[in-house]
Coordinates of C-alpha atoms in Angstrom, one line a residue:
Chain A
M75 CA 34.7 0.7 -4.6
S76 CA 33.5 -1.9 -7.1
H77 CA 29.9 -2.7 -7.7
S78 CA 27.9 -5.2 -9.7
I79 CA 24.2 -5.9 -10.5
D80 CA 22.1 -9.0 -9.7
F81 CA 18.9 -8.9 -11.6
H82 CA 16.5 -11.5 -10.1
A83 CA 14.6 -11.4 -13.4
S84 CA 17.6 -13.0 -15.2
Q85 CA 19.1 -16.4 -15.4
T86 CA 22.8 -16.2 -15.5
A87 CA 25.9 -17.5 -13.7
M88 CA 27.2 -15.0 -11.2
N89 CA 30.6 -15.0 -13.0
D90 CA 28.9 -14.4 -16.3
Q91 CA 26.7 -11.2 -16.1
M92 CA 26.9 -10.3 -12.4
V93 CA 30.6 -9.3 -12.6
E94 CA 32.6 -6.7 -10.7
I95 CA 32.4 -3.2 -12.2
K96 CA 35.3 -1.1 -11.1
P97 CA 35.0 2.6 -10.6
G98 CA 34.9 4.4 -14.0
A99 CA 34.3 1.1 -15.8
T100 CA 31.1 0.2 -17.7
W101 CA 29.4 -3.1 -18.2
T102 CA 26.3 -4.0 -20.3
Y103 CA 24.3 -6.7 -18.5
T104 CA 22.4 -8.7 -21.1
F105 CA 19.5 -11.0 -20.4
H106 CA 16.3 -12.3 -21.8
A107 CA 13.3 -11.8 -19.5
D108 CA 11.9 -15.3 -19.7
Y109 CA 9.6 -15.2 -16.7
A110 CA 6.9 -12.7 -15.7
G111 CA 7.1 -11.3 -12.2
V112 CA 8.0 -8.4 -10.0
W113 CA 11.7 -8.7 -9.5
M114 CA 14.3 -7.2 -7.2
Y115 CA 17.7 -6.0 -8.5
H116 CA 20.5 -5.0 -6.3
C117 CA 24.2 -4.6 -6.1
G118 CA 25.6 -8.1 -5.6
T119 CA 29.2 -7.2 -4.5
A120 CA 30.1 -8.8 -1.2
P121 CA 28.9 -8.0 1.4
A122 CA 25.7 -7.4 -0.6
R123 CA 23.8 -6.4 2.6
W124 CA 26.0 -3.4 2.9
H125 CA 25.3 -2.3 -0.6
I126 CA 21.6 -3.0 -0.3
A127 CA 21.6 -1.1 3.1
N128 CA 23.0 1.9 1.2
G129 CA 20.1 1.9 -1.3
M130 CA 21.6 0.0 -4.3
F131 CA 18.4 -1.8 -5.3
G132 CA 15.3 -1.4 -7.4
M133 CA 12.3 -3.2 -9.0
V134 CA 11.9 -4.7 -12.4
I135 CA 8.4 -5.5 -13.7
V136 CA 8.1 -8.1 -16.3
E137 CA 4.5 -8.3 -17.5
P138 CA 3.2 -11.6 -18.9
R139 CA 2.7 -12.0 -22.6
G140 CA -0.3 -9.8 -23.6
G141 CA 0.2 -7.6 -20.6
L142 CA -1.9 -7.2 -17.4
P143 CA -5.6 -6.3 -17.5
H144 CA -6.4 -2.6 -17.6
V145 CA -6.7 -0.7 -14.4
D146 CA -7.1 3.0 -13.8
Q147 CA -3.8 3.7 -12.0
E148 CA -0.7 1.7 -11.2
F149 CA 1.8 2.4 -8.4
A150 CA 5.1 0.8 -7.5
F151 CA 6.3 0.7 -3.9
V152 CA 9.6 -0.7 -2.7
Q153 CA 9.9 -1.3 1.0
S154 CA 13.4 -1.0 2.5
E155 CA 15.3 -0.4 5.7
W156 CA 17.8 2.3 6.7
Y157 CA 20.5 1.6 9.2
L158 CA 22.0 5.0 9.8
G159 CA 25.7 5.6 10.1
G160 CA 27.1 8.9 11.4
Q161 CA 26.5 12.3 9.8
G162 CA 27.8 12.2 6.3
Q163 CA 28.6 8.5 6.5
P164 CA 27.1 5.6 4.6
A165 CA 24.7 3.2 6.2
S166 CA 26.0 1.4 9.2
Y167 CA 27.4 -2.0 8.2
A168 CA 27.3 -3.1 11.9
K169 CA 23.6 -2.4 12.3
A170 CA 22.7 -3.9 8.9
N171 CA 24.7 -6.9 9.8
A172 CA 23.1 -7.4 13.2
A173 CA 21.2 -10.6 13.6
A174 CA 18.5 -8.8 15.6
P175 CA 17.8 -6.1 13.1
S176 CA 16.9 -2.7 14.4
P177 CA 16.4 -0.5 11.3
D178 CA 16.3 3.3 12.1
F179 CA 13.8 3.8 9.3
V180 CA 11.5 1.4 7.3
V181 CA 10.4 3.2 4.2
F182 CA 8.5 3.1 0.9
N183 CA 10.6 4.2 -2.1
G184 CA 13.5 5.4 0.0
V185 CA 12.1 8.2 2.2
A186 CA 10.3 7.8 5.5
N187 CA 6.7 9.1 5.6
Q188 CA 7.0 10.8 2.2
Y189 CA 3.6 9.7 1.0
K190 CA 2.1 10.6 4.4
D191 CA 3.5 14.1 4.1
N192 CA 2.5 14.2 0.4
P193 CA -0.5 11.9 -0.1
I194 CA -1.0 10.3 -3.5
P195 CA -4.2 11.3 -5.2
V196 CA -6.4 8.5 -6.5
K197 CA -10.0 8.6 -7.8
A198 CA -12.9 7.3 -5.7
G199 CA -14.3 4.3 -7.4
S200 CA -11.2 3.7 -9.5
R201 CA -9.3 0.5 -9.9
I202 CA -5.8 0.5 -8.5
R203 CA -2.9 -1.9 -9.1
I204 CA 0.1 -1.8 -6.8
F205 CA 3.4 -3.5 -7.4
V206 CA 5.1 -4.0 -4.0
L207 CA 8.6 -5.3 -3.5
N208 CA 10.3 -5.9 -0.1
V209 CA 14.0 -5.5 -0.6
G210 CA 14.8 -5.8 3.2
P211 CA 17.7 -6.4 3.6
N212 CA 16.5 -8.1 6.8
E213 CA 12.9 -7.7 7.7
M214 CA 9.6 -9.1 6.3
S215 CA 6.7 -6.9 5.2
S216 CA 3.0 -7.4 5.9
F217 CA 1.6 -5.0 3.3
H218 CA -1.8 -3.6 4.1
I219 CA -4.0 -0.6 3.0
V220 CA -6.3 0.7 5.7
G221 CA -10.0 0.8 4.6
T222 CA -9.5 -1.4 1.5
I223 CA -9.6 -5.1 0.7
F224 CA -7.4 -6.8 -1.8
D225 CA -9.5 -8.8 -4.2
T226 CA -6.7 -9.7 -6.6
V227 CA -3.3 -10.8 -5.4
T228 CA -0.4 -12.3 -7.3
K229 CA 2.6 -13.1 -5.0
E230 CA 5.9 -14.4 -6.4
G231 CA 4.2 -15.4 -9.7
V232 CA 1.3 -17.2 -8.0
Q233 CA -2.2 -15.7 -8.5
L234 CA -3.7 -16.2 -5.1
L235 CA -6.9 -14.2 -5.6
K236 CA -8.6 -13.3 -8.8
G237 CA -11.0 -10.4 -8.1
N238 CA -13.9 -12.6 -7.2
A239 CA -16.3 -9.9 -6.0
G240 CA -18.5 -11.3 -3.2
G241 CA -15.9 -14.0 -2.7
W242 CA -12.9 -14.1 -0.4
G243 CA -10.7 -11.1 0.2
S244 CA -7.3 -10.4 1.6
Q245 CA -6.2 -7.9 4.3
A246 CA -2.4 -8.3 4.1
V247 CA 0.3 -9.8 2.0
D248 CA 3.4 -11.2 3.6
L249 CA 6.6 -10.6 1.8
S250 CA 10.0 -11.9 3.1
P251 CA 13.1 -10.1 1.9
A252 CA 13.3 -10.3 -2.0
Q253 CA 9.7 -11.2 -2.4
A254 CA 7.1 -9.1 -4.3
A255 CA 3.4 -9.0 -5.1
I256 CA 0.9 -7.4 -7.4
I257 CA -2.3 -6.4 -5.6
E258 CA -5.5 -4.9 -6.9
L259 CA -8.3 -3.0 -5.2
T260 CA -11.0 -0.5 -5.7
I261 CA -11.0 2.8 -3.8
P262 CA -14.3 2.6 -2.1
E263 CA -15.1 6.3 -1.7
K264 CA -13.5 9.7 -1.3
G265 CA -11.2 10.0 1.7
M266 CA -8.0 8.8 3.3
Y267 CA -6.4 5.3 2.9
A268 CA -3.1 4.7 4.7
F269 CA -0.8 2.0 3.4
V270 CA 1.6 0.3 5.8
T271 CA 3.4 -2.8 6.8
H272 CA 1.1 -4.1 9.5
A273 CA 4.3 -5.0 11.5
F274 CA 3.3 -2.0 13.5
N275 CA 6.7 -1.4 15.1
F276 CA 7.8 -0.2 11.6
V277 CA 4.9 2.2 11.0
G278 CA 6.4 4.6 13.5
K279 CA 9.7 4.3 11.7
G280 CA 8.4 5.7 8.4
A281 CA 6.6 2.7 6.8
I282 CA 3.4 4.6 6.2
G283 CA 1.9 6.5 3.2
V284 CA -1.5 7.7 2.2
L285 CA -3.7 7.3 -0.9
M286 CA -6.1 10.2 -0.9
G287 CA -9.4 9.4 -2.7
Q288 CA -10.8 12.4 -4.5
Chain B
M9 CA 18.8 -36.4 29.8
S10 CA 15.7 -37.8 28.3
H11 CA 14.7 -37.1 24.7
S12 CA 11.8 -37.9 22.4
I13 CA 10.8 -37.5 18.7
D14 CA 8.1 -35.5 17.1
F15 CA 7.6 -36.5 13.5
H16 CA 5.6 -33.8 11.8
A17 CA 4.8 -36.4 9.1
S18 CA 2.8 -38.4 11.6
Q19 CA -0.6 -38.1 13.3
T20 CA -0.4 -39.3 16.9
A21 CA -1.1 -38.0 20.4
M22 CA 2.0 -36.7 22.1
N23 CA 1.5 -39.2 24.9
D24 CA 1.2 -42.1 22.4
Q25 CA 4.3 -42.0 20.1
M26 CA 6.1 -38.9 21.2
V27 CA 7.0 -40.3 24.6
E28 CA 10.1 -39.7 26.8
I29 CA 13.0 -41.9 26.0
K30 CA 15.4 -42.2 28.9
P31 CA 19.1 -42.5 28.5
G32 CA 19.9 -46.1 27.4
A33 CA 16.3 -46.9 26.6
T34 CA 14.9 -47.6 23.2
W35 CA 11.6 -46.8 21.6
T36 CA 10.1 -47.6 18.2
Y37 CA 8.0 -44.8 16.9
T38 CA 5.4 -46.3 14.5
F39 CA 3.3 -44.2 12.1
H40 CA 1.7 -44.4 8.7
A41 CA 2.8 -41.6 6.3
D42 CA -0.7 -40.6 5.2
Y43 CA 0.3 -37.2 3.7
A44 CA 2.9 -36.3 1.2
G45 CA 5.2 -33.4 2.1
V46 CA 8.6 -32.3 3.4
W47 CA 8.4 -32.7 7.1
M48 CA 10.4 -31.6 10.1
Y49 CA 11.2 -34.0 12.9
H50 CA 12.8 -32.9 16.1
C51 CA 13.2 -33.7 19.7
G52 CA 10.0 -32.8 21.5
T53 CA 11.2 -32.9 25.1
A54 CA 10.5 -29.6 26.9
P55 CA 11.9 -27.2 26.4
A56 CA 12.0 -28.3 22.7
R57 CA 13.7 -25.1 21.6
W58 CA 16.8 -26.1 23.6
H59 CA 16.9 -29.5 21.9
I60 CA 16.3 -28.0 18.5
A61 CA 19.0 -25.4 19.2
N62 CA 21.4 -28.3 19.9
G63 CA 20.8 -29.9 16.5
M64 CA 18.2 -32.5 17.3
F65 CA 16.2 -32.2 14.1
G66 CA 16.0 -33.4 10.5
M67 CA 13.9 -33.8 7.4
V68 CA 11.5 -36.5 6.3
I69 CA 10.4 -36.5 2.7
V70 CA 7.1 -38.3 1.9
E71 CA 6.6 -38.4 -1.9
P72 CA 3.1 -38.5 -3.3
R73 CA 1.7 -41.8 -4.6
G74 CA 3.5 -42.5 -7.9
G75 CA 6.5 -40.3 -6.9
L76 CA 7.7 -37.0 -8.1
P77 CA 8.5 -36.3 -11.8
H78 CA 12.1 -37.1 -12.9
V79 CA 14.8 -34.5 -12.5
D80 CA 18.5 -34.8 -13.0
Q81 CA 19.6 -34.1 -9.4
E82 CA 17.9 -33.7 -6.1
F83 CA 19.3 -31.9 -3.0
A84 CA 18.0 -31.5 0.5
F85 CA 18.9 -28.4 2.6
V86 CA 17.9 -27.8 6.2
Q87 CA 18.3 -24.2 7.4
S88 CA 18.9 -23.9 11.1
E89 CA 20.4 -21.5 13.7
W90 CA 23.2 -21.9 16.2
Y91 CA 23.2 -20.1 19.5
L92 CA 26.7 -20.7 20.9
G93 CA 27.3 -21.6 24.5
G94 CA 30.8 -21.5 25.9
Q95 CA 33.7 -23.7 24.7
G96 CA 32.7 -27.4 25.1
Q97 CA 29.2 -26.4 26.2
P98 CA 25.9 -27.1 24.5
A99 CA 24.0 -24.3 22.7
S100 CA 23.0 -21.4 24.8
Y101 CA 19.5 -21.8 26.1
A102 CA 19.4 -18.1 27.1
K103 CA 20.2 -17.0 23.5
A104 CA 17.9 -19.5 21.9
N105 CA 15.2 -18.5 24.3
A106 CA 15.6 -14.8 23.6
A107 CA 12.6 -13.1 22.0
A108 CA 14.8 -10.9 19.9
P109 CA 16.8 -13.8 18.3
S110 CA 20.5 -13.3 17.6
P111 CA 21.8 -16.5 16.2
D112 CA 25.6 -16.7 16.0
F113 CA 25.3 -18.8 12.9
V114 CA 22.5 -19.5 10.4
V115 CA 23.4 -22.6 8.3
F116 CA 22.4 -25.1 5.7
N117 CA 22.8 -28.7 6.9
G118 CA 24.4 -27.8 10.2
V119 CA 27.7 -26.1 9.2
A120 CA 28.2 -22.5 8.3
N121 CA 29.5 -21.8 4.8
Q122 CA 30.2 -25.5 4.1
Y123 CA 28.9 -25.4 0.5
K124 CA 30.6 -22.1 -0.1
D125 CA 33.9 -23.6 0.9
N126 CA 33.1 -26.8 -1.0
P127 CA 30.7 -25.9 -3.9
I128 CA 28.2 -28.6 -5.0
P129 CA 28.8 -29.6 -8.6
V130 CA 25.8 -29.5 -10.9
K131 CA 25.5 -29.9 -14.7
A132 CA 24.8 -26.8 -16.8
G133 CA 21.3 -27.2 -18.4
S134 CA 20.3 -29.9 -15.9
R135 CA 17.0 -29.9 -14.0
I136 CA 17.4 -29.6 -10.2
R137 CA 15.0 -30.3 -7.4
I138 CA 15.7 -28.9 -3.9
F139 CA 13.9 -29.9 -0.8
V140 CA 14.3 -27.1 1.7
L141 CA 13.2 -27.1 5.3
N142 CA 13.5 -24.3 7.8
V143 CA 13.8 -25.8 11.3
G144 CA 14.5 -22.4 13.0
P145 CA 14.0 -22.6 15.9
N146 CA 13.2 -18.9 15.7
E147 CA 13.8 -17.2 12.4
M148 CA 12.1 -17.3 9.0
S149 CA 13.9 -18.1 5.8
S150 CA 13.6 -16.4 2.4
F151 CA 15.3 -19.1 0.2
H152 CA 16.8 -17.8 -3.0
I153 CA 19.4 -19.0 -5.6
V154 CA 21.4 -16.2 -7.3
G155 CA 21.2 -16.3 -11.1
T156 CA 18.2 -18.7 -11.2
I157 CA 14.4 -18.5 -11.2
F158 CA 12.2 -21.1 -9.6
D159 CA 9.6 -22.2 -12.1
T160 CA 8.1 -24.9 -9.9
V161 CA 7.4 -24.4 -6.2
T162 CA 5.4 -26.6 -3.8
K163 CA 5.2 -25.0 -0.3
E164 CA 3.6 -26.9 2.6
G165 CA 1.8 -29.2 0.3
V166 CA 0.6 -26.5 -2.1
Q167 CA 1.8 -26.4 -5.7
L168 CA 2.2 -22.7 -6.2
L169 CA 4.0 -22.8 -9.6
K170 CA 4.1 -25.7 -12.0
G171 CA 7.0 -25.1 -14.4
N172 CA 5.1 -23.0 -16.9
A173 CA 8.0 -21.9 -19.0
G174 CA 7.4 -18.4 -20.4
G175 CA 4.9 -17.9 -17.6
W176 CA 5.4 -16.6 -14.1
G177 CA 8.5 -17.3 -12.0
S178 CA 9.5 -17.0 -8.4
Q179 CA 12.7 -15.4 -6.9
A180 CA 12.3 -16.4 -3.2
V181 CA 10.3 -18.8 -1.0
D182 CA 9.3 -17.6 2.4
L183 CA 9.4 -20.3 5.1
S184 CA 8.5 -19.7 8.7
P185 CA 10.0 -22.1 11.3
A186 CA 8.8 -25.7 10.6
Q187 CA 7.8 -24.9 7.0
A188 CA 9.3 -26.6 4.0
A189 CA 9.2 -26.4 0.2
I190 CA 10.1 -28.2 -2.9
I191 CA 11.6 -26.0 -5.6
E192 CA 12.7 -26.8 -9.1
L193 CA 14.9 -24.9 -11.6
T194 CA 17.2 -25.4 -14.5
I195 CA 20.9 -24.5 -14.2
P196 CA 21.1 -21.9 -17.1
E197 CA 24.8 -22.3 -18.0
K198 CA 28.2 -23.1 -16.6
G199 CA 29.3 -21.0 -13.6
M200 CA 28.5 -20.1 -10.0
Y201 CA 25.1 -20.0 -8.3
A202 CA 24.9 -19.0 -4.7
F203 CA 22.0 -20.1 -2.5
V204 CA 21.1 -18.1 0.5
T205 CA 18.3 -16.9 2.7
H206 CA 17.7 -13.4 1.2
A207 CA 17.4 -12.1 4.8
F208 CA 20.8 -10.8 4.2
N209 CA 21.8 -10.3 7.8
F210 CA 22.1 -14.1 8.0
V211 CA 24.2 -14.5 4.8
G212 CA 27.2 -13.2 6.7
K213 CA 26.5 -15.7 9.4
G214 CA 26.9 -18.7 7.3
A215 CA 23.6 -19.0 5.3
I216 CA 25.3 -19.3 1.9
G217 CA 26.3 -22.1 -0.3
V218 CA 27.2 -22.5 -4.0
L219 CA 26.0 -24.7 -6.8
M220 CA 28.8 -24.9 -9.4
G221 CA 27.5 -25.5 -12.9
Q222 CA 29.9 -27.5 -14.9
Chain C
M84 CA -8.1 9.2 25.7
S85 CA -9.8 8.8 22.3
H86 CA -10.2 5.6 20.4
S87 CA -11.5 4.4 17.1
I88 CA -12.1 1.1 15.3
D89 CA -10.5 -0.2 12.1
F90 CA -12.4 -3.2 10.8
H91 CA -10.3 -4.9 8.2
A92 CA -13.5 -6.6 6.9
S93 CA -14.8 -3.2 5.8
Q94 CA -14.1 -0.9 2.9
T95 CA -14.3 2.7 4.0
A96 CA -12.2 5.8 4.1
M97 CA -10.4 6.3 7.4
N98 CA -12.1 9.7 7.8
D99 CA -15.5 8.1 7.1
Q100 CA -16.1 5.3 9.6
M101 CA -12.7 5.0 11.4
V102 CA -13.2 8.3 13.2
E103 CA -12.1 9.4 16.7
I104 CA -14.4 8.4 19.5
K105 CA -13.9 10.7 22.5
P106 CA -14.3 9.4 26.0
G107 CA -18.0 9.1 26.8
A108 CA -19.0 9.5 23.1
T109 CA -20.7 6.8 21.0
W110 CA -20.3 5.9 17.4
T111 CA -22.0 3.4 15.2
Y112 CA -19.6 1.9 12.6
T113 CA -21.6 0.8 9.6
F114 CA -20.3 -1.4 6.9
H115 CA -21.4 -4.2 4.4
A116 CA -19.3 -7.3 4.7
D117 CA -18.6 -7.8 1.0
Y118 CA -15.7 -10.2 1.3
A119 CA -15.5 -13.5 3.2
G120 CA -12.5 -13.9 5.4
V121 CA -11.0 -13.9 8.9
W122 CA -10.4 -10.3 9.6
M123 CA -8.6 -8.3 12.3
Y124 CA -10.2 -5.3 13.9
H125 CA -8.3 -3.0 16.1
C126 CA -8.2 0.5 17.5
G127 CA -6.7 2.7 14.8
T128 CA -6.0 5.8 16.8
A129 CA -2.3 6.8 16.4
P130 CA -0.1 5.4 17.4
A131 CA -2.1 2.2 16.7
R132 CA 0.7 -0.1 17.9
W133 CA 0.2 1.3 21.4
H134 CA -3.5 0.5 21.4
I135 CA -3.0 -2.9 19.8
A136 CA -0.2 -3.6 22.4
N137 CA -2.8 -2.9 25.1
G138 CA -5.2 -5.4 23.8
M139 CA -7.6 -3.4 21.6
F140 CA -8.1 -5.9 18.9
G141 CA -10.2 -8.9 17.9
M142 CA -11.4 -11.2 15.1
V143 CA -14.3 -10.9 12.7
I144 CA -15.3 -14.0 10.8
V145 CA -17.2 -13.5 7.5
E146 CA -18.3 -16.8 6.1
P147 CA -18.8 -17.2 2.4
R148 CA -22.3 -17.2 1.0
G149 CA -23.8 -20.6 2.0
G150 CA -21.5 -20.9 4.9
L151 CA -18.6 -23.2 5.5
P152 CA -18.9 -27.0 5.4
H153 CA -20.0 -28.8 8.6
V154 CA -17.3 -29.8 11.1
D155 CA -17.7 -31.1 14.6
Q156 CA -16.1 -28.3 16.5
E157 CA -14.8 -24.8 15.7
F158 CA -12.3 -22.7 17.7
A159 CA -11.0 -19.2 17.3
F160 CA -7.5 -18.3 18.4
V161 CA -5.9 -14.8 18.3
Q162 CA -2.2 -14.7 18.7
S163 CA -0.8 -11.5 20.2
E164 CA 2.1 -10.0 22.1
W165 CA 2.4 -8.4 25.5
Y166 CA 5.0 -5.8 26.2
L167 CA 4.8 -5.2 29.9
G168 CA 4.9 -1.8 31.5
G169 CA 5.3 -1.3 35.2
Q170 CA 2.9 -2.7 37.8
G171 CA -0.6 -1.1 37.3
Q172 CA 0.7 0.5 34.1
P173 CA -0.5 0.0 30.5
A174 CA 1.7 -1.9 28.1
S175 CA 5.1 -0.4 27.4
Y176 CA 5.0 1.8 24.4
A177 CA 8.8 1.8 24.2
K178 CA 9.0 -2.0 24.1
A179 CA 6.1 -2.3 21.6
N180 CA 7.8 0.4 19.4
A181 CA 11.2 -1.3 19.4
A182 CA 12.3 -2.4 16.0
A183 CA 13.9 -5.5 17.5
P184 CA 10.7 -6.7 19.3
S185 CA 11.1 -8.5 22.5
P186 CA 7.6 -9.3 23.7
D187 CA 7.3 -10.4 27.3
F188 CA 4.5 -12.8 26.5
V189 CA 3.2 -14.2 23.2
V190 CA -0.3 -15.6 23.8
F191 CA -3.4 -17.1 22.4
N192 CA -6.6 -15.2 23.3
G193 CA -4.9 -12.8 25.6
V194 CA -3.5 -15.0 28.4
A195 CA -0.2 -16.9 28.4
N196 CA -0.5 -20.7 28.7
Q197 CA -4.2 -20.6 29.5
Y198 CA -5.1 -23.6 27.3
K199 CA -2.0 -25.4 28.6
D200 CA -3.2 -25.0 32.1
N201 CA -6.8 -25.7 31.1
P202 CA -6.7 -28.0 28.0
I203 CA -9.6 -27.8 25.5
P204 CA -11.5 -31.0 25.3
V205 CA -12.0 -32.4 21.8
K206 CA -13.4 -35.7 20.6
A207 CA -11.0 -38.3 19.1
G208 CA -11.8 -38.8 15.5
S209 CA -13.7 -35.6 15.2
R210 CA -13.3 -32.9 12.6
I211 CA -11.9 -29.6 13.9
R212 CA -11.9 -26.1 12.3
I213 CA -9.7 -23.4 13.7
F214 CA -9.8 -19.8 12.8
V215 CA -6.4 -18.3 13.7
L216 CA -5.5 -14.6 13.5
N217 CA -2.1 -13.1 14.2
V218 CA -2.6 -9.5 15.5
G219 CA 1.0 -9.0 16.3
P220 CA 1.6 -6.1 16.6
N221 CA 5.1 -7.0 15.5
E222 CA 5.9 -10.7 15.1
M223 CA 4.9 -13.4 12.7
S224 CA 3.3 -16.7 13.7
S225 CA 4.0 -20.2 12.4
F226 CA 0.9 -21.9 13.6
H227 CA 1.3 -25.7 14.2
I228 CA -0.5 -28.4 16.2
V229 CA 1.7 -31.2 17.5
G230 CA 0.6 -34.6 16.4
T231 CA -1.8 -33.5 13.7
I232 CA -1.6 -32.5 10.0
F233 CA -3.6 -29.8 8.4
D234 CA -5.4 -31.2 5.3
T235 CA -7.4 -28.0 4.6
V236 CA -6.0 -24.5 4.8
T237 CA -7.4 -21.2 3.7
K238 CA -5.0 -18.3 4.3
E239 CA -6.0 -14.7 3.5
G240 CA -8.9 -15.9 1.4
V241 CA -6.9 -18.4 -0.6
Q242 CA -7.8 -22.1 -0.3
L243 CA -4.3 -23.6 -0.3
L244 CA -5.3 -27.2 0.6
K245 CA -8.7 -28.8 0.2
G246 CA -8.8 -31.9 2.4
N247 CA -7.4 -34.3 -0.1
A248 CA -6.8 -37.3 2.1
G249 CA -3.9 -39.2 0.9
G250 CA -2.6 -36.2 -0.9
W251 CA -0.4 -33.4 0.4
G252 CA -0.6 -32.0 4.0
S253 CA 0.7 -29.0 5.8
Q254 CA 2.6 -28.8 9.1
A255 CA 2.5 -25.1 9.8
V256 CA 0.8 -21.9 8.5
D257 CA 2.9 -18.7 8.3
L258 CA 1.0 -15.5 9.3
S259 CA 2.5 -12.1 9.3
P260 CA 0.9 -9.5 11.5
A261 CA -2.8 -8.9 10.5
Q262 CA -3.0 -12.2 8.5
A263 CA -5.4 -15.0 9.3
A264 CA -6.1 -18.6 8.3
I265 CA -8.8 -21.2 8.6
I266 CA -7.3 -24.7 9.1
E267 CA -9.0 -28.0 9.4
L268 CA -7.8 -31.3 10.8
T269 CA -9.0 -34.6 12.3
I270 CA -8.0 -35.5 15.8
P271 CA -6.3 -38.8 15.2
E272 CA -6.9 -40.5 18.6
K273 CA -7.3 -39.9 22.3
G274 CA -4.5 -37.9 23.9
M275 CA -2.7 -34.6 24.0
Y276 CA -2.1 -32.2 21.1
A277 CA -0.3 -29.0 21.8
F278 CA -0.8 -26.0 19.6
V279 CA 2.0 -23.4 19.3
T280 CA 3.7 -21.0 17.0
H281 CA 6.7 -23.0 15.8
A282 CA 8.8 -19.9 16.3
F283 CA 10.0 -21.7 19.4
N284 CA 11.4 -18.7 21.2
F285 CA 7.8 -17.7 21.8
V286 CA 6.5 -21.1 23.1
G287 CA 8.3 -20.5 26.4
K288 CA 6.7 -17.1 26.5
G289 CA 3.1 -18.4 26.6
A290 CA 2.3 -19.3 23.0
I291 CA 1.2 -22.9 23.8
G292 CA -2.1 -24.5 24.4
V293 CA -3.5 -28.1 24.4
L294 CA -6.3 -29.8 22.6
M295 CA -7.1 -32.9 24.7
G296 CA -8.6 -35.7 22.7
Q297 CA -11.2 -37.7 24.7

C-alpha cells in the first residue's frame, strides 16, 4: 500500500511534502526546522490511526539554537499502543479504531517490558535528560519515574520547571497523544528506579522500564 | 423539561443565577465578566451530562482589557461528543453516562466532518487565531493542525508560548473536558491543513476539518 | 500479604526505602523533603494498581520554604476510583486492570457523594485554597468548581496563574493519574458551589461535592 510522512517539526501543506509514496517509489521530504521541540512523525496516509497502530511513527528532536545544557546521559522514550490482530496479521484496525480504546500492550520504544527485562544502567548521582513522546494513537500518558523527582520539565516547548533545587518539583508529566516533554532529574543513589505511565492500568500491559543506578 | 445555564465565565452561587427555567418561562442571567478567558457555558440542570450530550453548550470569549493583538482571521471551534439514541430520539443517556465512553461521533461545532466536506478558506502567509474549547462531556482533546506549528498558546488563562519565532513551538494542546485554549499560527503556504484531535480513534468519528490555504 | 510505601515526595531507590513490609513487620521510611509540591503516596507492591484500587494511597503536602500565603480556609481532596469486587471482597483486580476503565465510583476522599450529602460550609467572600490530587489509578480528572473561577493555580510545581484579579482566569485543571494542583479562589457570595471533575460521566458516579457559602 501507499504511505506518506507527516513531520510535526515541519510547516508544509499536506499536498506539498506529505504526499502519497507508492510502493517502490521514493520521495525526499524537505523542510527547515524552524522551531525547537520534541516532535512526532508518523505515516499520514488515511486512515492514519491504522498506520500509527502498526508502528509507523518516531521522534524528531530539534534542539534550540546553542543546544541544551550538558547532562551526563540522555534517553529517548516513545510511548505507544499495540492493538493486536491475529497471528501474522497487522495490528487490528477495529481495535485501534474503537472509541473505548483497549490496547493489548502499552510500551516504551515498541516492545512491552523491554527495559524491565533489561534495565538501563545509569550512574548514581548523575544528571539525566529524558525526551519522552506519546504517539498514542489513542491514550494519554502520565510519565513518572519511581523514586525520583523531576526538577526540570519542558512540555510542548514550554519550560515549566527550571531545576530550582529546593523549590518546587514534579512527580508526573501529562501527555496527550502527539505531545512530548523533556524532563531532567538526578539519580539519587544506587538502586532501582522504574519508569511508567502512572495510568496504572497500562503498567501491567508493558508500560514499565527500569533505570538501574550503579 | 426545565433547563438552566451555567456560565463558566461568571462567579455566582448555583442557586443565585444558575436557577431552573421551566418551559415557557424566561430568566435573565446577569454577571460581570471579571476574568479573561475562553469559557464553556452549558445547561446545568441535573443530570447535566444528559443536557450537554444533547448539545446544550457553547463558548464565551472574554478578551483581556485592551483586547487581543491583531491577527488576520479568527476561528472558534467547540469539540464535543454525540452519543446517539434511536431515530428521532435524544442522545442516549446510557451511553453518555458510561464510564468507558464510546461516543458515536466526535465533532467540531456540532457536525461530524463538516469542515472536511467544506474546507475553510484561509490565506497563505496569514496569521490565524483559533479559540478551541472541549466541552466533552467525557473525553479529552489533543488539538493539532497538520502541517503547522503553534507558536503562541494560551491555555486556561496561562500564556504558555508567546510567538517566539525561532524558539520553541507546540504540536498539540491537551484539553480536558471544560478546558479551552487560544492558539496562533501562520499558514505556511497554499494548500491543505487538517485540524484534528490527535487522539486518532476520534478522527474517524468526525473530529477532522480542513483549513485550505489559498 | 506484604505491602510497601512509595512516597512521590522522596528521592530514593525502590530497593532502599520502598521495600516490602511483611504482615506484622514494621519499617521506618526516612526521607528529606527536598521539593515543595502536592505529592501522592501509595502502596508500591506489585501489582500496585491493585493496592491503589483498594484505597492504599494518600496525599503529602510539602510547602515551600516560608510557607504558602495566608488564606481563610484550606481543603484537601483526593480523587480516586473504585472498582467493586463482590460483597465482602476487595476491589476487583480485573476491573482495575482493564485497559478501558469502567470505575463503579469516582470519588473525593474515598466516599461517593459524601460532600454532596454533607456540604462543606465556607464563608461568603472568603479566600479558599484547595489541594487536589488525582490518584487514579486509571482516569484523568478535570477539576472544576461550579460558580467560581480559579485565579491562582499551581500544577505539578508550576505556578500557572497568580491571582491577577481582572486578568485571566481558569475554569478547570487537568490532572492525569498521580498529578496534583493547588488552586485558589474567592467564594463570591452565599449559596451553593458544586465541585466536580468536569468529565461528566464520572459526576453521576460520585465525583461531586458541595461548598456551601454562608
